[in-house]
């Protein structure tokens, strides 16, 4: 193959090929026969193993992802698995009345510990921006969230992605109630009738907006009632009430069964197909579509990104014309720990969907909003250089010249290769190893990866800076997170050899975005680990040890009677303190609402607030008919060149929000004191119980030290549960307050004004401008407005504190149950009887507890060390 060598020589050594991006292919002439001999020899040798990229190998932030931390955590889980196996081996675990049965059930739960789903990252974007493809990439699951044939997203339903350990997929679907469907049908029917009855008299933006609403209505009706809606004329010819009754009866008939909407043990393909059928309107089918009936979908997967307790949520855009779905998206976004507005990188700075998300964040006082720009690979050197000057432009030109050189060299080599015929080119093994690798590298790098990387990185940096500059004021106290990603670059290189194609995966931006999402859950993951190893496992080991020691005790009749009296007294004291209606642990919700009433509710100034709202509506009354109508069609939140940007809802309750700011802050401070009172009461009770044990058994060799240990460890579990309930309450209170007293459509004022806005939108004919203004003015001057808002505000807070009370009560019940069970081991002699039935079990458990405490001490030392390292 001397011709090949000549062709390679003609390309010249690298020193003579200025600006080339690829290495030269210099080498000696190749004899075809010797090449074939080498080829046969190489085929006989083993080929190197191709290693693909694994998400589990990606470097993650935080000490919880360090190898040392993970090893210590796994050691703790293995300890619980060992205890589970020991307890399972005893026949006693099958007896439901036995202590071993209860301990075995708890060991199973601890051995199967998984990080709780405590953090939510939401992705919201308009149709076609690549949101579903982004979710697939982050989940590292190809084609799970389905896109349409055109590549456009087809999400119609909010979809949550949760973790489960199984290798298959599971889908759980939550449906709208019949009443919720009826409300949606009424709203869409009114919009459809308004346009078709009065559209001829409309023009401009008004006609366009109502036409879009009418189209949404009829498209939804056709999807919901496929085959039934043969003649659509009745929607207009019948009265509104009659038409609504017909549609509602059909909705109730076609509404899917809750039971039939749950699917388990699905393959990836089956899950993808099911999601496409449930959550989108892609594809033709003879059956009514499911998505109009679905509120949200939960998908369970073993994706690595979900394994730490993270939940990813795929949300429809905020510009969804369906009010119910927009409200769902709004409420999801407020619940999310981080929100990403997804857009095409080419339109990032002008994307209306992104600006809508940041406007919502401003209204709800959220600071956790970022942007993901998709399709970062869609860039051309010739286009990108336009308008550039200086070093960046010069570097791009140099790279373009080098690529042209590579192309000429590759064409010359290919021409020579073509002359050798197909027989010798059945593969590249006729070349020397170096020549073969260099040729592959030459032809591969013809795709301009170096230039592409520079172009992509340069634009990503420019777009990121621009977006941060635009929205920095919308996210106080932190910089706006921006990620530029290429789903195509990720999947084109996902399964290729890792060492060679890792730069492509990095260039895709998906790895950085995934790392950031997983960092959101790092703090909660660490806390869950600490609770597991510092509280739950020690409490369980104390119970095991108590069973072991109780089974070994023997006492005289006199001593036994004294022990029983003390146990009876202590149990009675504990039950009275925990169960009394006057106990602070049972008064948490009552005390909290008493503080709300005194600090917030009693200070309401209905007259003043109503006067301020009426004054705001009078200002708007002076606006022109087209301007006022446009604000009504946009539910009070709009902007025109004449009057600027306004949010009627915000302006109507401005005085109320200002007046409640200080009382709300004082209430929150007082609420923290309620929690401290509960914790102090629990500490005092446990201290009294332990002191009673120590006093009564101070000179007794049978002192139940293990019983004291179980009380102490169970107290830590109870106080931690109270802490968590209060922290969750604080988070929920912050979110509820932000939404309830904002101008969002899902806020309290937004819900009050929903019907007035809709009535004003549908009002037509002579005098409609005056009637619209009467409708809005009347709604805002109604004295019941602020009475209703405050009642609903109070009801919302009450629901939150009662949810916290339920968590505290459940933790208290678990504390009492375990304490009584441990008292029973001593009082009833259960441990001794069970030890006699299975004497080997006692010795095995005794050794397991000793070994377990040593293992736990080592793990806790690792956790402390890694925490100090992270702080340094």
PDB file of C-alpha atoms in Angstrom, residues 67-204:
ATOM      1  CA  UNK A  67     -16.229   7.506  48.878  1.00  0.00           C
ATOM      2  CA  UNK A  68     -15.464   7.530  52.615  1.00  0.00           C
ATOM      3  CA  UNK A  69     -18.911   8.882  53.523  1.00  0.00           C
ATOM      4  CA  UNK A  70     -20.744   6.444  51.272  1.00  0.00           C
ATOM      5  CA  UNK A  71     -18.739   3.496  52.613  1.00  0.00           C
ATOM      6  CA  UNK A  72     -19.580   4.432  56.202  1.00  0.00           C
ATOM      7  CA  UNK A  73     -23.249   4.804  55.311  1.00  0.00           C
ATOM      8  CA  UNK A  74     -23.325   1.430  53.561  1.00  0.00           C
ATOM      9  CA  UNK A  75     -21.656  -0.183  56.585  1.00  0.00           C
ATOM     10  CA  UNK A  76     -24.507   1.107  58.738  1.00  0.00           C
ATOM     11  CA  UNK A  77     -27.087  -0.323  56.328  1.00  0.00           C
ATOM     12  CA  UNK A  78     -25.262  -3.680  56.240  1.00  0.00           C
ATOM     13  CA  UNK A  79     -25.393  -3.727  60.042  1.00  0.00           C
ATOM     14  CA  UNK A  80     -29.193  -3.474  59.894  1.00  0.00           C
ATOM     15  CA  UNK A  81     -29.338  -6.134  57.174  1.00  0.00           C
ATOM     16  CA  UNK A  82     -27.312  -8.482  59.402  1.00  0.00           C
ATOM     17  CA  UNK A  83     -29.695  -7.914  62.312  1.00  0.00           C
ATOM     18  CA  UNK A  84     -32.644  -8.503  59.998  1.00  0.00           C
ATOM     19  CA  UNK A  85     -31.180 -11.869  58.980  1.00  0.00           C
ATOM     20  CA  UNK A  86     -30.544 -12.884  62.590  1.00  0.00           C
ATOM     21  CA  UNK A  87     -34.085 -12.029  63.645  1.00  0.00           C
ATOM     22  CA  UNK A  88     -35.541 -13.726  60.566  1.00  0.00           C
ATOM     23  CA  UNK A  89     -33.733 -16.950  61.464  1.00  0.00           C
ATOM     24  CA  UNK A  90     -35.738 -17.278  64.667  1.00  0.00           C
ATOM     25  CA  UNK A  91     -39.114 -18.983  64.591  1.00  0.00           C
ATOM     26  CA  UNK A  92     -40.278 -16.344  67.084  1.00  0.00           C
ATOM     27  CA  UNK A  93     -40.436 -13.677  64.379  1.00  0.00           C
ATOM     28  CA  UNK A  94     -43.429 -15.507  62.870  1.00  0.00           C
ATOM     29  CA  UNK A  95     -45.426 -15.087  66.116  1.00  0.00           C
ATOM     30  CA  UNK A  96     -47.200 -11.733  65.847  1.00  0.00           C
ATOM     31  CA  UNK A  97     -47.546 -11.401  69.633  1.00  0.00           C
ATOM     32  CA  UNK A  98     -43.802 -11.820  70.238  1.00  0.00           C
ATOM     33  CA  UNK A  99     -41.316  -8.992  70.830  1.00  0.00           C
ATOM     34  CA  UNK A 100     -39.022 -10.530  68.209  1.00  0.00           C
ATOM     35  CA  UNK A 101     -41.767 -10.153  65.607  1.00  0.00           C
ATOM     36  CA  UNK A 102     -41.964  -6.392  66.295  1.00  0.00           C
ATOM     37  CA  UNK A 103     -38.181  -6.031  66.326  1.00  0.00           C
ATOM     38  CA  UNK A 104     -37.892  -7.932  63.054  1.00  0.00           C
ATOM     39  CA  UNK A 105     -40.428  -5.647  61.362  1.00  0.00           C
ATOM     40  CA  UNK A 106     -38.443  -2.597  62.490  1.00  0.00           C
ATOM     41  CA  UNK A 107     -35.169  -4.154  61.319  1.00  0.00           C
ATOM     42  CA  UNK A 108     -36.650  -4.694  57.854  1.00  0.00           C
ATOM     43  CA  UNK A 109     -37.598  -1.010  57.616  1.00  0.00           C
ATOM     44  CA  UNK A 110     -34.157   0.133  58.727  1.00  0.00           C
ATOM     45  CA  UNK A 111     -32.357  -2.253  56.370  1.00  0.00           C
ATOM     46  CA  UNK A 112     -34.435  -0.964  53.464  1.00  0.00           C
ATOM     47  CA  UNK A 113     -33.764   2.671  54.308  1.00  0.00           C
ATOM     48  CA  UNK A 114     -34.005   5.040  51.345  1.00  0.00           C
ATOM     49  CA  UNK A 115     -33.502   8.760  51.264  1.00  0.00           C
ATOM     50  CA  UNK A 116     -36.877  10.469  51.600  1.00  0.00           C
ATOM     51  CA  UNK A 117     -38.125  12.556  48.691  1.00  0.00           C
ATOM     52  CA  UNK A 118     -37.443  15.895  50.279  1.00  0.00           C
ATOM     53  CA  UNK A 119     -36.377  18.184  47.435  1.00  0.00           C
ATOM     54  CA  UNK A 120     -38.185  19.094  44.215  1.00  0.00           C
ATOM     55  CA  UNK A 121     -36.697  20.621  41.070  1.00  0.00           C
ATOM     56  CA  UNK A 122     -39.268  21.812  38.532  1.00  0.00           C
ATOM     57  CA  UNK A 123     -38.835  22.450  34.814  1.00  0.00           C
ATOM     58  CA  UNK A 124     -41.339  24.704  33.071  1.00  0.00           C
ATOM     59  CA  UNK A 125     -41.350  25.799  29.469  1.00  0.00           C
ATOM     60  CA  UNK A 126     -43.463  26.362  26.405  1.00  0.00           C
ATOM     61  CA  UNK A 127     -44.074  23.761  23.725  1.00  0.00           C
ATOM     62  CA  UNK A 128     -41.091  22.920  21.539  1.00  0.00           C
ATOM     63  CA  UNK A 129     -38.234  24.118  23.747  1.00  0.00           C
ATOM     64  CA  UNK A 130     -36.840  20.613  24.394  1.00  0.00           C
ATOM     65  CA  UNK A 131     -38.040  20.236  27.976  1.00  0.00           C
ATOM     66  CA  UNK A 132     -39.013  16.576  27.687  1.00  0.00           C
ATOM     67  CA  UNK A 133     -35.697  15.781  25.995  1.00  0.00           C
ATOM     68  CA  UNK A 134     -33.900  17.559  28.836  1.00  0.00           C
ATOM     69  CA  UNK A 135     -35.688  15.384  31.404  1.00  0.00           C
ATOM     70  CA  UNK A 136     -34.665  12.261  29.478  1.00  0.00           C
ATOM     71  CA  UNK A 137     -31.035  13.365  29.531  1.00  0.00           C
ATOM     72  CA  UNK A 138     -31.040  14.212  33.240  1.00  0.00           C
ATOM     73  CA  UNK A 139     -32.686  10.878  34.021  1.00  0.00           C
ATOM     74  CA  UNK A 140     -30.219   9.198  31.649  1.00  0.00           C
ATOM     75  CA  UNK A 141     -33.150   7.275  30.206  1.00  0.00           C
ATOM     76  CA  UNK A 142     -33.532   7.515  26.475  1.00  0.00           C
ATOM     77  CA  UNK A 143     -37.012   8.381  25.140  1.00  0.00           C
ATOM     78  CA  UNK A 144     -38.875   8.071  28.457  1.00  0.00           C
ATOM     79  CA  UNK A 145     -40.566  11.486  28.366  1.00  0.00           C
ATOM     80  CA  UNK A 146     -41.902  11.357  24.822  1.00  0.00           C
ATOM     81  CA  UNK A 147     -41.537  14.175  22.311  1.00  0.00           C
ATOM     82  CA  UNK A 148     -43.653  14.559  19.203  1.00  0.00           C
ATOM     83  CA  UNK A 149     -42.500  13.508  15.757  1.00  0.00           C
ATOM     84  CA  UNK A 150     -41.553  17.092  15.002  1.00  0.00           C
ATOM     85  CA  UNK A 151     -39.307  17.128  18.035  1.00  0.00           C
ATOM     86  CA  UNK A 152     -41.626  19.469  19.895  1.00  0.00           C
ATOM     87  CA  UNK A 153     -42.565  18.792  23.466  1.00  0.00           C
ATOM     88  CA  UNK A 154     -46.046  17.447  23.977  1.00  0.00           C
ATOM     89  CA  UNK A 155     -46.500  17.751  27.738  1.00  0.00           C
ATOM     90  CA  UNK A 156     -50.098  18.476  28.686  1.00  0.00           C
ATOM     91  CA  UNK A 157     -49.955  17.153  32.244  1.00  0.00           C
ATOM     92  CA  UNK A 158     -47.627  17.836  35.173  1.00  0.00           C
ATOM     93  CA  UNK A 159     -45.404  14.771  35.540  1.00  0.00           C
ATOM     94  CA  UNK A 160     -43.359  13.949  38.652  1.00  0.00           C
ATOM     95  CA  UNK A 161     -40.378  11.580  38.522  1.00  0.00           C
ATOM     96  CA  UNK A 162     -39.742   9.680  41.772  1.00  0.00           C
ATOM     97  CA  UNK A 163     -37.229   7.014  42.767  1.00  0.00           C
ATOM     98  CA  UNK A 164     -37.866   3.363  43.408  1.00  0.00           C
ATOM     99  CA  UNK A 165     -35.227   0.600  43.440  1.00  0.00           C
ATOM    100  CA  UNK A 166     -36.877  -1.760  40.967  1.00  0.00           C
ATOM    101  CA  UNK A 167     -35.487  -2.112  37.457  1.00  0.00           C
ATOM    102  CA  UNK A 168     -38.947  -1.642  35.940  1.00  0.00           C
ATOM    103  CA  UNK A 169     -41.123   1.467  35.838  1.00  0.00           C
ATOM    104  CA  UNK A 170     -44.344   2.319  37.649  1.00  0.00           C
ATOM    105  CA  UNK A 171     -46.964   4.984  36.872  1.00  0.00           C
ATOM    106  CA  UNK A 172     -49.489   6.441  39.301  1.00  0.00           C
ATOM    107  CA  UNK A 173     -52.090   8.835  37.905  1.00  0.00           C
ATOM    108  CA  UNK A 174     -54.174  11.363  39.849  1.00  0.00           C
ATOM    109  CA  UNK A 175     -57.423  12.496  38.218  1.00  0.00           C
ATOM    110  CA  UNK A 176     -59.492  15.651  38.443  1.00  0.00           C
ATOM    111  CA  UNK A 177     -62.697  15.197  40.391  1.00  0.00           C
ATOM    112  CA  UNK A 178     -66.011  15.397  38.539  1.00  0.00           C
ATOM    113  CA  UNK A 179     -66.648  18.833  40.068  1.00  0.00           C
ATOM    114  CA  UNK A 180     -63.220  20.100  38.996  1.00  0.00           C
ATOM    115  CA  UNK A 181     -63.905  18.874  35.457  1.00  0.00           C
ATOM    116  CA  UNK A 182     -67.274  20.619  35.482  1.00  0.00           C
ATOM    117  CA  UNK A 183     -65.630  23.941  36.414  1.00  0.00           C
ATOM    118  CA  UNK A 184     -63.178  23.587  33.549  1.00  0.00           C
ATOM    119  CA  UNK A 185     -65.912  22.674  31.092  1.00  0.00           C
ATOM    120  CA  UNK A 186     -67.972  25.694  32.150  1.00  0.00           C
ATOM    121  CA  UNK A 187     -65.057  28.065  31.600  1.00  0.00           C
ATOM    122  CA  UNK A 188     -64.180  26.610  28.185  1.00  0.00           C
ATOM    123  CA  UNK A 189     -67.819  26.487  27.044  1.00  0.00           C
ATOM    124  CA  UNK A 190     -68.313  30.154  27.893  1.00  0.00           C
ATOM    125  CA  UNK A 191     -65.213  31.125  25.944  1.00  0.00           C
ATOM    126  CA  UNK A 192     -66.303  29.044  22.937  1.00  0.00           C
ATOM    127  CA  UNK A 193     -69.804  30.500  22.938  1.00  0.00           C
ATOM    128  CA  UNK A 194     -68.563  34.064  23.356  1.00  0.00           C
ATOM    129  CA  UNK A 195     -66.320  33.884  20.320  1.00  0.00           C
ATOM    130  CA  UNK A 196     -68.810  32.111  18.054  1.00  0.00           C
ATOM    131  CA  UNK A 197     -71.725  34.311  19.103  1.00  0.00           C
ATOM    132  CA  UNK A 198     -69.921  37.658  19.100  1.00  0.00           C
ATOM    133  CA  UNK A 199     -66.675  37.109  17.183  1.00  0.00           C
ATOM    134  CA  UNK A 200     -67.978  38.953  14.138  1.00  0.00           C
ATOM    135  CA  UNK A 201     -68.043  42.175  16.151  1.00  0.00           C
ATOM    136  CA  UNK A 202     -64.513  41.796  17.528  1.00  0.00           C
ATOM    137  CA  UNK A 203     -61.208  42.911  16.111  1.00  0.00           C
ATOM    138  CA  UNK A 204     -57.504  43.081  16.876  1.00  0.00           C
TER     139      UNK A 204
END
